[in-house]
GROMACS .gro file of C-alpha atoms in nm:
model
  174
    1MET     CA    1  -0.779   2.179   3.851
    2ASP     CA    2  -1.135   2.271   3.939
    3GLU     CA    3  -1.459   2.081   3.861
    4LYS     CA    4  -1.536   2.283   3.546
    5GLN     CA    5  -1.193   2.208   3.400
    6ILE     CA    6  -1.229   1.838   3.478
    7GLU     CA    7  -1.575   1.836   3.317
    8ALA     CA    8  -1.441   2.013   3.007
    9LEU     CA    9  -1.162   1.753   2.977
   10ALA     CA   10  -1.414   1.469   3.008
   11ILE     CA   11  -1.632   1.625   2.739
   12ALA     CA   12  -1.331   1.680   2.513
   13ASP     CA   13  -1.239   1.313   2.563
   14LEU     CA   14  -1.593   1.211   2.462
   15GLN     CA   15  -1.579   1.441   2.158
   16SER     CA   16  -1.241   1.300   2.054
   17ARG     CA   17  -1.379   0.947   2.072
   18LEU     CA   18  -1.686   1.046   1.873
   19ARG     CA   19  -1.463   1.203   1.604
   20ILE     CA   20  -1.258   0.883   1.568
   21ILE     CA   21  -1.575   0.672   1.556
   22ALA     CA   22  -1.726   0.905   1.293
   23GLU     CA   23  -1.409   0.886   1.083
   24ALA     CA   24  -1.415   0.506   1.085
   25ASP     CA   25  -1.793   0.477   1.047
   26GLY     CA   26  -1.851   0.736   0.777
   27HIS     CA   27  -2.219   0.779   0.867
   28LEU     CA   28  -2.193   0.984   1.183
   29PRO     CA   29  -2.151   1.360   1.207
   30GLN     CA   30  -1.813   1.501   1.303
   31VAL     CA   31  -1.806   1.701   1.624
   32ALA     CA   32  -1.565   1.975   1.726
   33VAL     CA   33  -1.340   1.893   2.021
   34ASP     CA   34  -1.400   2.202   2.232
   35GLY     CA   35  -1.490   2.062   2.575
   36ILE     CA   36  -1.841   2.208   2.556
   37TYR     CA   37  -2.141   1.974   2.561
   38GLY     CA   38  -2.356   2.179   2.329
   39GLU     CA   39  -2.614   2.091   2.065
   40GLU     CA   40  -2.350   1.967   1.819
   41THR     CA   41  -2.218   1.713   2.069
   42ALA     CA   42  -2.567   1.610   2.178
   43ALA     CA   43  -2.663   1.559   1.809
   44ALA     CA   44  -2.354   1.343   1.753
   45VAL     CA   45  -2.440   1.137   2.062
   46ARG     CA   46  -2.801   1.097   1.940
   47ALA     CA   47  -2.679   0.988   1.596
   48PHE     CA   48  -2.442   0.739   1.757
   49GLN     CA   49  -2.716   0.606   1.985
   50GLN     CA   50  -2.959   0.568   1.697
   51ARG     CA   51  -2.700   0.387   1.486
   52ARG     CA   52  -2.633   0.146   1.776
   53GLY     CA   53  -2.998   0.081   1.865
   54ILE     CA   54  -2.988   0.283   2.187
   55ALA     CA   55  -3.268   0.525   2.267
   56PRO     CA   56  -3.149   0.852   2.106
   57THR     CA   57  -3.159   1.083   2.408
   58GLY     CA   58  -2.836   1.273   2.342
   59ALA     CA   59  -2.731   1.204   2.701
   60VAL     CA   60  -2.432   0.981   2.778
   61ASP     CA   61  -2.553   0.721   3.026
   62LEU     CA   62  -2.357   0.409   3.120
   63ALA     CA   63  -2.490   0.199   2.829
   64THR     CA   64  -2.407   0.476   2.581
   65TRP     CA   65  -2.060   0.527   2.727
   66GLN     CA   66  -1.984   0.154   2.712
   67SER     CA   67  -2.102   0.141   2.352
   68ILE     CA   68  -1.894   0.449   2.264
   69GLU     CA   69  -1.589   0.292   2.427
   70ALA     CA   70  -1.634  -0.037   2.237
   71ALA     CA   71  -1.689   0.148   1.908
   72TYR     CA   72  -1.386   0.368   1.976
   73ILE     CA   73  -1.156   0.070   2.035
   74LYS     CA   74  -1.283  -0.092   1.716
   75ALA     CA   75  -1.239   0.234   1.521
   76VAL     CA   76  -0.883   0.287   1.644
   77LYS     CA   77  -0.793  -0.063   1.528
   78ALA     CA   78  -0.966  -0.011   1.192
   79LEU     CA   79  -0.791   0.322   1.130
   80ALA     CA   80  -0.446   0.211   1.244
   81PRO     CA   81  -0.196   0.166   0.964
   82PRO     CA   82  -0.094  -0.194   0.914
   83HIS     CA   83   0.229  -0.314   1.065
   84GLY     CA   84   0.509  -0.447   0.853
   85ILE     CA   85   0.653  -0.795   0.865
   86GLU     CA   86   0.884  -0.869   1.155
   87PRO     CA   87   1.243  -0.985   1.109
   88LEU     CA   88   1.305  -1.355   1.164
   89ARG     CA   89   1.435  -1.430   1.511
   90PRO     CA   90   1.806  -1.510   1.536
   91GLY     CA   91   1.877  -1.881   1.525
   92ALA     CA   92   1.565  -1.968   1.326
   93GLU     CA   93   1.611  -2.233   1.059
   94GLU     CA   94   1.732  -2.122   0.719
   95ILE     CA   95   1.513  -2.140   0.412
   96ARG     CA   96   1.678  -2.333   0.129
   97VAL     CA   97   1.587  -2.456  -0.219
   98GLY     CA   98   1.311  -2.716  -0.194
   99ASP     CA   99   1.163  -2.577   0.128
  100SER     CA  100   0.793  -2.491   0.164
  101GLY     CA  101   0.558  -2.378   0.437
  102ALA     CA  102   0.421  -2.056   0.583
  103ALA     CA  103   0.758  -1.878   0.615
  104VAL     CA  104   0.845  -1.971   0.256
  105GLN     CA  105   0.510  -1.842   0.132
  106MET     CA  106   0.566  -1.511   0.311
  107LEU     CA  107   0.917  -1.491   0.169
  108LEU     CA  108   0.785  -1.552  -0.183
  109ILE     CA  109   0.522  -1.281  -0.143
  110MET     CA  110   0.792  -1.036  -0.035
  111LEU     CA  111   1.030  -1.140  -0.314
  112SER     CA  112   0.755  -1.106  -0.573
  113ASP     CA  113   0.671  -0.757  -0.450
  114ILE     CA  114   1.038  -0.654  -0.442
  115SER     CA  115   1.103  -0.796  -0.791
  116GLU     CA  116   0.818  -0.584  -0.928
  117ARG     CA  117   1.001  -0.270  -0.812
  118PHE     CA  118   1.359  -0.357  -0.911
  119VAL     CA  119   1.453  -0.462  -1.263
  120ASN     CA  120   1.773  -0.631  -1.141
  121ILE     CA  121   1.581  -0.871  -0.913
  122PRO     CA  122   1.440  -1.168  -1.111
  123LYS     CA  123   1.064  -1.221  -1.106
  124THR     CA  124   0.954  -1.491  -0.867
  125ASP     CA  125   0.645  -1.709  -0.839
  126LYS     CA  126   0.429  -1.731  -0.530
  127ASN     CA  127   0.393  -2.106  -0.572
  128GLY     CA  128   0.479  -2.203  -0.213
  129LEU     CA  129   0.810  -2.368  -0.300
  130TYR     CA  130   1.151  -2.200  -0.262
  131ASP     CA  131   1.315  -2.282  -0.596
  132GLU     CA  132   1.625  -2.187  -0.797
  133GLN     CA  133   1.464  -1.869  -0.936
  134ASP     CA  134   1.386  -1.752  -0.582
  135GLU     CA  135   1.737  -1.842  -0.472
  136LYS     CA  136   1.878  -1.630  -0.757
  137ALA     CA  137   1.672  -1.329  -0.640
  138VAL     CA  138   1.790  -1.382  -0.282
  139LYS     CA  139   2.155  -1.402  -0.390
  140ILE     CA  140   2.124  -1.065  -0.566
  141ILE     CA  141   1.964  -0.907  -0.260
  142GLN     CA  142   2.232  -1.059  -0.037
  143SER     CA  143   2.510  -0.922  -0.263
  144LEU     CA  144   2.355  -0.576  -0.265
  145ALA     CA  145   2.325  -0.586   0.115
  146GLY     CA  146   2.686  -0.694   0.165
  147ILE     CA  147   2.592  -1.043   0.279
  148GLU     CA  148   2.765  -1.353   0.142
  149PRO     CA  149   2.540  -1.458  -0.150
  150THR     CA  150   2.455  -1.813  -0.043
  151GLY     CA  151   2.090  -1.804  -0.150
  152ALA     CA  152   1.991  -1.949   0.187
  153VAL     CA  153   1.758  -1.721   0.382
  154ASP     CA  154   1.892  -1.694   0.735
  155SER     CA  155   1.779  -1.439   0.994
  156GLN     CA  156   2.016  -1.170   0.859
  157THR     CA  157   1.888  -1.214   0.502
  158TRP     CA  158   1.526  -1.230   0.621
  159THR     CA  159   1.577  -0.901   0.806
  160VAL     CA  160   1.713  -0.732   0.492
  161ILE     CA  161   1.425  -0.863   0.278
  162THR     CA  162   1.156  -0.769   0.532
  163ARG     CA  163   1.300  -0.420   0.577
  164LEU     CA  164   1.308  -0.370   0.200
  165PHE     CA  165   0.952  -0.501   0.169
  166ASN     CA  166   0.830  -0.291   0.463
  167LEU     CA  167   0.984   0.021   0.311
  168PHE     CA  168   0.746  -0.003   0.017
  169PHE     CA  169   0.459  -0.143   0.222
  170GLU     CA  170   0.467   0.152   0.465
  171ARG     CA  171   0.492   0.408   0.183
  172ALA     CA  172   0.181   0.260   0.023
  173TRP     CA  173  -0.019   0.347   0.338
  174GLN     CA  174   0.103   0.705   0.370
   0.00000   0.00000   0.00000
């Protein structure tokens, strides 16, 4: 690879970063990723610099590059689709009627969301306490998943519930 090709790749990398930043920011011009540092790229750099309080020269000096890199990392995180809920680790304590806490609250949020989508799953409250109504919903989900319907949420049941919840959660972001 010669120097011109390396330079074109570096410019294309800059342009790609500017496009992502512009997509997340909404106030910067989009730039074509063509590997050519022409007026369009210089204008995008000037707009970026002005927006960040850097002298708008259109040239990418060290301060501009560092600011672009920081903005790019922030933009990638902002544009990334959210991740679903992870399955409970094997061997974690079961959730039973009368339990409360952070895991119970997350379970109740998932059960509430699932019950809104399936008429055969009873509605649940997000009151922070795993009660008989929640247990009834879990037993139905366990039966449908081929798990013994105990109503206790062990790691296998948690995995089924989180996968069902994530199925709808991920579709909502597509």
